[in-house]
Coordinates of C-alpha atoms in Angstrom, one line a residue:
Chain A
X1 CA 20.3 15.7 -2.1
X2 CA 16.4 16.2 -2.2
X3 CA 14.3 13.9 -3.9
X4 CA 13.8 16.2 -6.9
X5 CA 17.3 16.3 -7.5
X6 CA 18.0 12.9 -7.4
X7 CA 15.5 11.9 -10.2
X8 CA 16.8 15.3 -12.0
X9 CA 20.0 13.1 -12.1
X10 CA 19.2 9.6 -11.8
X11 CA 16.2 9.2 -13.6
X12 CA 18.0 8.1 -16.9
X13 CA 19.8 5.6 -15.3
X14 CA 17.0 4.2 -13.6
X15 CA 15.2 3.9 -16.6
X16 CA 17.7 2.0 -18.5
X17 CA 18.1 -0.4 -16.0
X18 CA 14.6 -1.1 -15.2
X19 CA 13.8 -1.5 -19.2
X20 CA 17.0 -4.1 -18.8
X21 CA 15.2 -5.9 -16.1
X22 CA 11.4 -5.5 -17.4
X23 CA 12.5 -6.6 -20.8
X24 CA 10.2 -4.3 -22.0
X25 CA 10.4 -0.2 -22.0
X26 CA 6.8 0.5 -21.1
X27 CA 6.9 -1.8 -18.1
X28 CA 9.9 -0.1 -17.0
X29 CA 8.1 3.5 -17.5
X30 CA 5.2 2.0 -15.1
X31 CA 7.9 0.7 -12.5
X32 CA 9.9 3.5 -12.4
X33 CA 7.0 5.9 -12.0
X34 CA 5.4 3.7 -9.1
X35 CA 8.6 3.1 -7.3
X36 CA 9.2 6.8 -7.4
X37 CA 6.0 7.6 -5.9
X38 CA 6.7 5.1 -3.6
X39 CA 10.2 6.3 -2.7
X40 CA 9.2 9.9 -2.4
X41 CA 7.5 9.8 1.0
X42 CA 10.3 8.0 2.4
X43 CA 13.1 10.0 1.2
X44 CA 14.5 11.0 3.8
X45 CA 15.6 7.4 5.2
X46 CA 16.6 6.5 1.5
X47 CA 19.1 9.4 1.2
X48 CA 20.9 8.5 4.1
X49 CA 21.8 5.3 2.9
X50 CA 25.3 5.3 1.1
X51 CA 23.5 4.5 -2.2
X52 CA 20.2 5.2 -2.6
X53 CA 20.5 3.8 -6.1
X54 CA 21.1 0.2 -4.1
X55 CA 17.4 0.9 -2.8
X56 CA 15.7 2.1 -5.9
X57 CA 17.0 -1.1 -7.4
X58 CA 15.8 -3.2 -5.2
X59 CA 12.6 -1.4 -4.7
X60 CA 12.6 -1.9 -8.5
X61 CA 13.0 -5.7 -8.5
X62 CA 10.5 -6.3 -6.0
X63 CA 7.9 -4.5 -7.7
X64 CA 8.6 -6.3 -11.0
X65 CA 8.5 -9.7 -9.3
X66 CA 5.2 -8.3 -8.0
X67 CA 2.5 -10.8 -7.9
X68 CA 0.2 -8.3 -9.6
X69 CA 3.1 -7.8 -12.5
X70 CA 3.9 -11.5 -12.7
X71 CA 0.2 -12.5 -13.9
X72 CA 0.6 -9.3 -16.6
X73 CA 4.0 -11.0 -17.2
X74 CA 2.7 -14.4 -17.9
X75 CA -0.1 -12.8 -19.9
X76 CA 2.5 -10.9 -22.1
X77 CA 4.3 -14.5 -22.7
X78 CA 1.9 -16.4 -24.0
X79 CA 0.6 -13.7 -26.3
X80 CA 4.2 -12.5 -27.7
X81 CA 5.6 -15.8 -30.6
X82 CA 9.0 -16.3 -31.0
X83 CA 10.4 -14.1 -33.8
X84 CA 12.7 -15.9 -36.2
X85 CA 16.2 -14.2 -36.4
X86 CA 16.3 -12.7 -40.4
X87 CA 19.6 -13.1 -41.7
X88 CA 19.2 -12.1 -44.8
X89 CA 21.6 -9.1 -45.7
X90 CA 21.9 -9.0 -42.1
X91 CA 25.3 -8.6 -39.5
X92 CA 25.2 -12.2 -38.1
X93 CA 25.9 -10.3 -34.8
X94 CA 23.3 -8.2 -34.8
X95 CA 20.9 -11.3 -35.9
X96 CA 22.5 -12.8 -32.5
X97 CA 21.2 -10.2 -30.5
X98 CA 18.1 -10.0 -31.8
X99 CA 17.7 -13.4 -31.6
X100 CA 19.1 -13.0 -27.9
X101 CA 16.6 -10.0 -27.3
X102 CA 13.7 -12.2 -28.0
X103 CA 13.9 -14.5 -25.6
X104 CA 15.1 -12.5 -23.0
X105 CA 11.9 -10.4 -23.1
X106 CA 9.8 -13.5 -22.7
X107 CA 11.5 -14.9 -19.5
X108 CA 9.8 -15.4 -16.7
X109 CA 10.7 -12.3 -14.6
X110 CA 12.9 -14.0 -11.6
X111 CA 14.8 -15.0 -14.6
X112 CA 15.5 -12.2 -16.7
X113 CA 16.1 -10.3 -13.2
X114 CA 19.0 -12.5 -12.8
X115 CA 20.8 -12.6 -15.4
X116 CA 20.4 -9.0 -16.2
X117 CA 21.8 -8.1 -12.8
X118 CA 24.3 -10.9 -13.4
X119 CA 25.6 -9.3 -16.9
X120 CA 24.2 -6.1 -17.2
X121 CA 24.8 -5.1 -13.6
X122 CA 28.0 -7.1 -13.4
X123 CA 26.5 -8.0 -9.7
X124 CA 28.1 -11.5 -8.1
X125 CA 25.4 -14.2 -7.3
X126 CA 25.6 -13.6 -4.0
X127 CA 24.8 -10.3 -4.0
X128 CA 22.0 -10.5 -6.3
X129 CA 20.3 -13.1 -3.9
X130 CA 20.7 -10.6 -1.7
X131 CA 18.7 -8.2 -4.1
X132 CA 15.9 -10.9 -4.8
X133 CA 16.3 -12.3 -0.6
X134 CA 16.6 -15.2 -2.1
X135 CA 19.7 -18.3 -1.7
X136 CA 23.0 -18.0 -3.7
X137 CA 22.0 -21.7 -4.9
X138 CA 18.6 -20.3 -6.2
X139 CA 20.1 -17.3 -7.7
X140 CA 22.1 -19.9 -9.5
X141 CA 19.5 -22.1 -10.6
X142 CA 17.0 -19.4 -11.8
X143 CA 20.3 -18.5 -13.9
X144 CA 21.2 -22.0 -15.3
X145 CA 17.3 -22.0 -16.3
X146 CA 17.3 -18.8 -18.2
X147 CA 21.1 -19.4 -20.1
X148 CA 19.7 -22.8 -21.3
X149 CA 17.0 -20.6 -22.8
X150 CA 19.4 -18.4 -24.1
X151 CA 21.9 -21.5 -25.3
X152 CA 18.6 -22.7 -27.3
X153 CA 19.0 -19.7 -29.6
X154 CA 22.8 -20.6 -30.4
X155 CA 21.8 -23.6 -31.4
X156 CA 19.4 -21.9 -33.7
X157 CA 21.5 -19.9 -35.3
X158 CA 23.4 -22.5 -37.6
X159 CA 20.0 -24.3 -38.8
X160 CA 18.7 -20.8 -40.0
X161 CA 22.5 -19.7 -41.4
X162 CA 22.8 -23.1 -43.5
X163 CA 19.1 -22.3 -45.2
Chain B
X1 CA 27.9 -19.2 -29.8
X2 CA 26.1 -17.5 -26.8
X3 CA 28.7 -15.9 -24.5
X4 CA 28.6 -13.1 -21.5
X5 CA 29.5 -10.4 -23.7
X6 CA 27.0 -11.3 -26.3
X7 CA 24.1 -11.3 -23.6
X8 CA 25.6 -7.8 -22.2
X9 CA 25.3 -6.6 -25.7
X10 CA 21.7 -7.8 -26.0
X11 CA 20.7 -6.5 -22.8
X12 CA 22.9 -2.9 -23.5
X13 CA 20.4 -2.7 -26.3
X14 CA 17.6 -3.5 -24.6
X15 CA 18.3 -0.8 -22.2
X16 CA 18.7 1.6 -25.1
X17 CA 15.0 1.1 -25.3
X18 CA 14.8 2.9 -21.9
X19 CA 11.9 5.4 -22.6
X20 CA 12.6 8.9 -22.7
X21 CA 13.6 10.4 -19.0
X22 CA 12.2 14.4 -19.9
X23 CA 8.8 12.9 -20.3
X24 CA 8.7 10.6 -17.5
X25 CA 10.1 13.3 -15.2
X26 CA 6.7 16.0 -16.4
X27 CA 4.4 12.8 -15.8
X28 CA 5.8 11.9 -12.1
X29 CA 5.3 15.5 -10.8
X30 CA 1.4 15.4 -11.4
X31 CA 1.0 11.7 -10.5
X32 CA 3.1 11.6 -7.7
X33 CA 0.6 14.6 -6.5
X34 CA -2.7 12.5 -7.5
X35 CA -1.0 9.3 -5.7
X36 CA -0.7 11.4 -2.8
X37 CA -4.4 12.8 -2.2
X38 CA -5.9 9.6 -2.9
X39 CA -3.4 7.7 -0.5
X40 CA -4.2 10.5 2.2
X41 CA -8.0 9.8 1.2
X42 CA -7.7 6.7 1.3
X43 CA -5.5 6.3 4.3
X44 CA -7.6 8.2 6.6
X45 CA -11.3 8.4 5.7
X46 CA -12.6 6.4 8.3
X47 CA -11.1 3.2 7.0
X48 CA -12.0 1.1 9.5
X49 CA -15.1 2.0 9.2
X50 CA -15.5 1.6 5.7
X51 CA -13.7 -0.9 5.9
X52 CA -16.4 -3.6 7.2
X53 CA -18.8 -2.5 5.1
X54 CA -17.0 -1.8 1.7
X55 CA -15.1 -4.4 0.6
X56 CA -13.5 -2.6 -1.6
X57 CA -12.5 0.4 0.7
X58 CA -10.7 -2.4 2.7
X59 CA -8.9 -4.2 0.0
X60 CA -7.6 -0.3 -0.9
X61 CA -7.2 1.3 2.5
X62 CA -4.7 -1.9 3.9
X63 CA -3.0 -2.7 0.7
X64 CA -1.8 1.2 1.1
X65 CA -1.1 1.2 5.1
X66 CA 0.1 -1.8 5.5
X67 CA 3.9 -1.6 7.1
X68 CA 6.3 -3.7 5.6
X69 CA 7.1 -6.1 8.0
X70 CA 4.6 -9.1 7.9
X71 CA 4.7 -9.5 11.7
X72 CA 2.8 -7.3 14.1
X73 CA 5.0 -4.9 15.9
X74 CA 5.8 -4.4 19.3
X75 CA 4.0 -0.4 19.2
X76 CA 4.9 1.6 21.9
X77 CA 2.1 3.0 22.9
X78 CA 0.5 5.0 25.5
X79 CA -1.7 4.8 28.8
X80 CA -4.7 4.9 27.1
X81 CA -7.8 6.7 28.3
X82 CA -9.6 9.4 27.3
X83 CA -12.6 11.8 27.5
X84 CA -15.5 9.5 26.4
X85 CA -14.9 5.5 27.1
X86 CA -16.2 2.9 24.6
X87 CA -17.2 -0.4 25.4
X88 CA -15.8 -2.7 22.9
X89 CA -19.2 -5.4 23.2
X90 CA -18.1 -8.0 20.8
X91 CA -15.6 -10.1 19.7
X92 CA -14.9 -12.8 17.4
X93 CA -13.2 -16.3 19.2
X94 CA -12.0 -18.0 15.8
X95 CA -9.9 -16.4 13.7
X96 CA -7.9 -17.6 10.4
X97 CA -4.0 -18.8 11.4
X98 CA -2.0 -15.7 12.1
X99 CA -5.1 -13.2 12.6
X100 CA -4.6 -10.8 14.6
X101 CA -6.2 -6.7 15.6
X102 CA -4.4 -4.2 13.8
X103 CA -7.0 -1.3 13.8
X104 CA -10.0 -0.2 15.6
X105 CA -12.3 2.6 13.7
X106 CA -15.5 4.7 15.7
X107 CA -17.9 6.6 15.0
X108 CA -18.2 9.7 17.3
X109 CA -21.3 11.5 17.1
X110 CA -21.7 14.0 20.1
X111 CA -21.0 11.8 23.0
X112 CA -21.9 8.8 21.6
X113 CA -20.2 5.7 20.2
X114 CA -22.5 4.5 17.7
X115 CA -20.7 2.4 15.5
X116 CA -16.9 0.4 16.1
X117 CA -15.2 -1.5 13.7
X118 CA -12.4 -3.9 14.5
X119 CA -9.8 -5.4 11.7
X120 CA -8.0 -8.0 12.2
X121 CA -5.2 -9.0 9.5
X122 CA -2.8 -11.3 9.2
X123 CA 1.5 -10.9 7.9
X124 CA 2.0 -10.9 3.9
X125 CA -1.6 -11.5 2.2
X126 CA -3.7 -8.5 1.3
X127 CA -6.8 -9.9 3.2
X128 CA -8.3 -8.3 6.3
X129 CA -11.4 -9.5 8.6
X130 CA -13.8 -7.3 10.2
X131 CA -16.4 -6.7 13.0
X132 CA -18.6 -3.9 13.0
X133 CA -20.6 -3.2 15.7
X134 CA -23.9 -0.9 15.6
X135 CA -25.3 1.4 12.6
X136 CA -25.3 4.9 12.0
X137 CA -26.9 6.7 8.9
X138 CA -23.7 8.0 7.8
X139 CA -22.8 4.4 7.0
X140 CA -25.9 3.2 5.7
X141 CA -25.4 4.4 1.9
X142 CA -21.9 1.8 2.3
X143 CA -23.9 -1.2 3.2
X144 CA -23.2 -3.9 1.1
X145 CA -25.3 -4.8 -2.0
X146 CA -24.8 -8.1 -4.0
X147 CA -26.1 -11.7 -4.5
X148 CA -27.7 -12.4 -1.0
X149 CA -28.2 -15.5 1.0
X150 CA -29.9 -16.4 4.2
X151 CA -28.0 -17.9 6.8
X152 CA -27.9 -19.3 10.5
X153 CA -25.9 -17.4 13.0
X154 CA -26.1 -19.8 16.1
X155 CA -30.2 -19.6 15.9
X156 CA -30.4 -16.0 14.5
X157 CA -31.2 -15.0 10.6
X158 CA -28.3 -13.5 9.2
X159 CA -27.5 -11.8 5.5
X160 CA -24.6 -13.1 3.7
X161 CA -23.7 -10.5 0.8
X162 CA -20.9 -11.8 -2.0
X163 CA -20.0 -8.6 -3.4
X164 CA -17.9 -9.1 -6.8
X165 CA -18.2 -5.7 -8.0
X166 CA -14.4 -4.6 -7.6
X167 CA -12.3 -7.6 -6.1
X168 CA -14.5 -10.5 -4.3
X169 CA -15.6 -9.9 -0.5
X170 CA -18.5 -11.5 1.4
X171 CA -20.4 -10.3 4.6
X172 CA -22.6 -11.7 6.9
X173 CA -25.0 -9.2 9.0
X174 CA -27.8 -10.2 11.5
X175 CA -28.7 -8.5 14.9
X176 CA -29.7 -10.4 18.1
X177 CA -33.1 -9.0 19.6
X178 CA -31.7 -6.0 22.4
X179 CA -28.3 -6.0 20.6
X180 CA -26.6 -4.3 18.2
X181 CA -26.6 -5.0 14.4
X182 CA -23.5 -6.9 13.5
X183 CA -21.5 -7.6 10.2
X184 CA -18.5 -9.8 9.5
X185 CA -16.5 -8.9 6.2
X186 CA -14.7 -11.0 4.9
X187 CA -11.5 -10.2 2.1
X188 CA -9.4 -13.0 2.2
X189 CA -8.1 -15.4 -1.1
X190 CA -9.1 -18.5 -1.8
X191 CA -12.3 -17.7 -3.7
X192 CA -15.8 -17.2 -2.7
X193 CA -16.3 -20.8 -1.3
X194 CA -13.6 -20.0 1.4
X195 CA -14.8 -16.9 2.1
X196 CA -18.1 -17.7 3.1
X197 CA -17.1 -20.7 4.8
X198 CA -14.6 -18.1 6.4
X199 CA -17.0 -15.4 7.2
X200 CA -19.7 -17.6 8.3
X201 CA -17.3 -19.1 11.0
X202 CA -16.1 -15.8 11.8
X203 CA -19.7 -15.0 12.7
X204 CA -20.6 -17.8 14.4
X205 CA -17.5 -17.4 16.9
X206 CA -18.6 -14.0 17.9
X207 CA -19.0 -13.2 21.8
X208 CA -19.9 -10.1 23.9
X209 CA -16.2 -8.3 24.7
X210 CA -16.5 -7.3 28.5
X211 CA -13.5 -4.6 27.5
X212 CA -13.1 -0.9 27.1
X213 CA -11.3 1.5 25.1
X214 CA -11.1 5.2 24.8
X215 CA -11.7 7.9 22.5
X216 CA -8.7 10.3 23.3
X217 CA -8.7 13.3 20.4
X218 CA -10.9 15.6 21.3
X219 CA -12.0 18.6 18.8
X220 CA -12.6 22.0 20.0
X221 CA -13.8 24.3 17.3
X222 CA -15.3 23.1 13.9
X223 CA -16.5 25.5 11.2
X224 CA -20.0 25.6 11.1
X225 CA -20.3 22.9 7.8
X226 CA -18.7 20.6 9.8
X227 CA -19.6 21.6 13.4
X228 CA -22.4 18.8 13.9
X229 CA -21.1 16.4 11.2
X230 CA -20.2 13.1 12.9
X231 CA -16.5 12.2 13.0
X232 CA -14.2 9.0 12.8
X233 CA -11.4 8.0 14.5
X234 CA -8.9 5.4 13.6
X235 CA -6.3 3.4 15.9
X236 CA -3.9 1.7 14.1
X237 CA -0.3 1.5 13.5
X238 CA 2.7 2.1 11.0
X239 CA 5.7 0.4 11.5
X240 CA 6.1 0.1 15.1
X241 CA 4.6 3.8 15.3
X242 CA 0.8 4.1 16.7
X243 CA -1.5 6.0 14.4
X244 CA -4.5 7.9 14.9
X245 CA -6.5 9.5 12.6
X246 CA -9.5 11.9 12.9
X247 CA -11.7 12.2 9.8
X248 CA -14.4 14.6 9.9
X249 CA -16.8 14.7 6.1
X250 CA -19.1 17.6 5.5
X251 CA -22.2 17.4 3.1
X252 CA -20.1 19.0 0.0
X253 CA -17.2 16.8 0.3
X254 CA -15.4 18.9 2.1
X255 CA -13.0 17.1 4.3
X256 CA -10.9 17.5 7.5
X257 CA -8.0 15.0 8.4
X258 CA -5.9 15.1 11.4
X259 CA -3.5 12.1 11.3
X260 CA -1.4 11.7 14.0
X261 CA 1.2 9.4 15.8
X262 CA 5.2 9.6 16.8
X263 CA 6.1 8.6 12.8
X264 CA 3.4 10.9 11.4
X265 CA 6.3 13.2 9.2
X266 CA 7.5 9.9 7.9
X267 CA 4.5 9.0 6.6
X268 CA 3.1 12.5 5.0
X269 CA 6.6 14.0 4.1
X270 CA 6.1 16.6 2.0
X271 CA 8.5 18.0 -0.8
X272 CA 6.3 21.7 -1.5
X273 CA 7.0 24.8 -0.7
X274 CA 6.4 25.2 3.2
X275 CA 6.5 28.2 5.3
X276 CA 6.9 27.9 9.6
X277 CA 4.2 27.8 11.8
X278 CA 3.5 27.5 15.5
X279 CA 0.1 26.8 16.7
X280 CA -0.1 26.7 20.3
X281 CA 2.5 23.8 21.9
X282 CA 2.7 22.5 17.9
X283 CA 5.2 23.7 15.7
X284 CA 6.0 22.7 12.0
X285 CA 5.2 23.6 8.4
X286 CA 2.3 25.1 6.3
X287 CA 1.9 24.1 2.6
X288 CA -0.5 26.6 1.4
X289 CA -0.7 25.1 -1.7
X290 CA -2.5 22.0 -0.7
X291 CA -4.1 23.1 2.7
X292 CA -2.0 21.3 4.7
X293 CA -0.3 21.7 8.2
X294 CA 2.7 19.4 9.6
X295 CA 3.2 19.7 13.2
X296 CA 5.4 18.9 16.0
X297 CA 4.6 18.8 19.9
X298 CA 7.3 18.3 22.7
X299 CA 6.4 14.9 23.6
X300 CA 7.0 13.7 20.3
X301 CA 3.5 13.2 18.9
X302 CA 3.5 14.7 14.8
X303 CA 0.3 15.8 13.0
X304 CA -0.7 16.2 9.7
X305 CA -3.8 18.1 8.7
X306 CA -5.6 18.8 5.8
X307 CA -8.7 20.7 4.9
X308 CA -8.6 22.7 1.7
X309 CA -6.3 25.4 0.6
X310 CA -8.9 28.1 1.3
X311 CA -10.0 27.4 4.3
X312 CA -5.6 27.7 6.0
X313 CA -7.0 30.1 8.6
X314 CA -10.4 27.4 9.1
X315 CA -7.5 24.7 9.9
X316 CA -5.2 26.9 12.4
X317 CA -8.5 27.8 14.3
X318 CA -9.5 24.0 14.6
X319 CA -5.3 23.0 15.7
X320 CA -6.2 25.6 18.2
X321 CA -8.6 24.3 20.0
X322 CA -7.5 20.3 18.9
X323 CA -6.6 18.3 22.0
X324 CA -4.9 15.2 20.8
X325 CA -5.6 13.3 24.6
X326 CA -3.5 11.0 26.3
X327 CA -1.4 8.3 24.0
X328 CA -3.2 5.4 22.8
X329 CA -3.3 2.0 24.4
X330 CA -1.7 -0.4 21.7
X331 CA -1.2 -3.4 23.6
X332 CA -4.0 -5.1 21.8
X333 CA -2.2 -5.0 18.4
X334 CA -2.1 -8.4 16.9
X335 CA -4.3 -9.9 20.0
X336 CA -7.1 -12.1 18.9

């Protein structure tokens, strides 16, 4: 498969899935774009790999938890407030997951990494700390940070329901 | 209640947001092109060079050639030698922790030497040290120009420059009388108290270098803009691959690069439309398109040359007549 054809037929995919990890489509569009530039010259070591897709990933996740995208990253969290979920006339799931959405897109990176290749990709911990070459116990820990974050919006939810 | 299948759901919508792929795809084709002339660029215009007296040059030209692995390789090499010998005069004895060479850059005018840089860098931080050693007027416009400071290099005035113009980089210059000018640049972290205290050590350290090296590539034929123009050479690596990379400017901009080493394909592979070529003992592609030649010879050595894409039958005359010398000597990769 040349390189042309595999963003001919991956491209989509890769988009969604960086968007899932960046937390934020226009980050994703800059990722994608870089690590394909990237990827290109080396093409013909990454198509002999069993899944090249494993590599763009990866090459993915490292340039999000780039130091050079981690200071934008910070940047874009202290600027971006917490929405309040608006439950007026609203699905009380779709409320959730905007609720969810929020804070997912203001984690720190490592975090939102993690659990997006933890329930989006449906990855075990110990291949993601593969992934991020980082310990199963820190894969763990990043994730226990980011669902208390997440639990903080459950326990949200039935203060603004009861109003 | 904030289960898994609730956070998949968030994150399924998230990745709905995905932007759209058709417009990505028409973007990549003409960036991935630009990215690839100004990496070449980049890459090989006399980096090394440059490199000790733009700090920003340096900052660019390592972030994009340096290998992945944070430790210097074991390059295999060659014998070394070559048609003109260079002495290498001066060293530096102190170093930052885990500093070692990874590229020497010359100037080649006629049969002379006039100028050699030497980098020394260190495993994961974008930072790089130099010593340049000599002047030449095709340099002198790249001198550096910023808040200046007189300083004591063991009993001679020197010039420290803090350049902040693009990224932060400081340089110390003097000349001992009956020897050459030197400058140390300096593009580490740490902010602009380190560096100088860096650069000024650096400087202080350095000490005449009894050793020699060799200028190996040789070029035959030249078109008549760039027949006299002086040339540049860089020694480095990629990977565990040696590089080197010729670099000849003419007075319009007009460029020739000849990069070469064992992994040169890997580094320049090209996805355009290429037709077969044989030039001599070389054999490999011609991109028309881009002016470009990639080529092969038996003992394993790759070259990638570019000129311009109307000057194809310019570049086949000056492969003709190229001779690429003897491999390089990289045994001094990651020495102090």
């Amino acid at each position: 498969m040349t390189f042309e054809e595999y963003v001919a037929a991956r491209l989509p995919a890769l988009l969604r899935q960086a968007t899932a990890l960046a937390g934020d489509p226009h980050v994703a569009e800059d990722v994608v774009q870089d690590v394909l530039i990237k990827a290109q010259p080396r093409w013909s070591r990454i198509r002999e790999y069993d899944i090249p897709d494993a590599y763009l990933r990866k090459m993915i996740v490292n340039e999000l938890l780039s130091a050079r995208r981690r200071v934008a990253a910070a940047l874009r969290r202290e600027r971006v407030q917490y929405a309040a979920p608006q439950p007026d006339g609203a699905d009380e799931v779709v409320v959730r997951r905007e609720a969810l959405l929020q804070v997912i897109r203001t984690l720190p990176a490592r975090q939102r990494v993690v659990i997006a290749l933890r329930y989006f990709e449906d990855m075990a911990d110990a291949d993601i700390a593969g992934v991020l070459g980082c310990t199963e116990g820190t894969v763990r820990s990043q994730a226990s940070r980011a669902l208390a974050k997440l639990r903080e919006v459950a326990a949200l939810q039935p203060v603004l329901e009861e109003e | 209640m904030i289960d898994a299948e609730a956070i998949r759901d968030a994150f399924a919508a998230l990745a709905d947001e995905a932007p759209d792929a058709d417009r990505i795809r028409a973007a990549l084709a003409g960036r991935t092109r630009r990215h690839r002339q100004r990496r070449l660029v980049l890459r090989l215009a006399g980096a090394g060079t440059l490199a000790a007296t733009t700090g920003v040059a340096a900052a660019g030209v390592w972030r994009l050639t340096r290998p992945s692995d944070p430790d210097f390789p074991a390059v295999d090499g060659g014998p070394g030698g070559g048609w003109l010998e260079v002495p290498l005069r001066f060293r530096p004895t102190w170093l930052p922790h885990r500093y070692g060479e990874a590229a020497r850059s010359f100037i080649v005018d006629g049969g002379q030497v006039p100028v050699l840089s030497r980098e020394y860098q260190k495993g994961s931080a974008e930072e790089v040290i130099s010593l340049l050693i000599g002047q030449h007027e095709s340099i002198e416009a790249d001198r550096p120009n910023g808040e200046t400071s007189i300083v004591d290099i063991n009993g001679s005035p020197g010039r420290l420059v803090r350049v902040t113009d693009i990224g932060l980089a400081t340089h110390v210059s003097w000349q001992r009388p009956g020897e050459p000018p030197l400058i140390v640049s300096v593009l580490t972290a740490g902010g602009a108290d380190v560096q100088r205290d860096v650069a000024l050590r650096v400087a202080r350290s350095v000490r005449p270098d009894p050793g020699l090296t060799w200028v190996g590539p040789r070029l035959g034929w030249r078109p008549p803009d760039l027949a006299t123009a002086p040339w540049r050479l860089r020694q480095g690596f990629y990977g565990a691959d040696w590089t080197q990379d010729v670099t000849v400017d003419g007075a319009d901009g007009r460029q020739l690069i000849i990069g070469m080493g064992p992994g040169v394909s890997q580094r320049f592979e090209t996805t355009f439309a290429s037709e077969p070529i044989r030039i001599r003992e070389w054999s490999g592609l011609l991109i028309r398109e881009n002016g470009q030649l990639f080529l092969s010879q038996p003992d394993g050595v790759e070259a990638f040359v570019q000129l311009d894409s109307e000057s194809v039958d310019e570049m086949v005359q000056i492969m003709e007549a190229f001779d690429s010398g003897p491999w390089p000597d990289m045994s001094w990769v990651g020495g102090r």
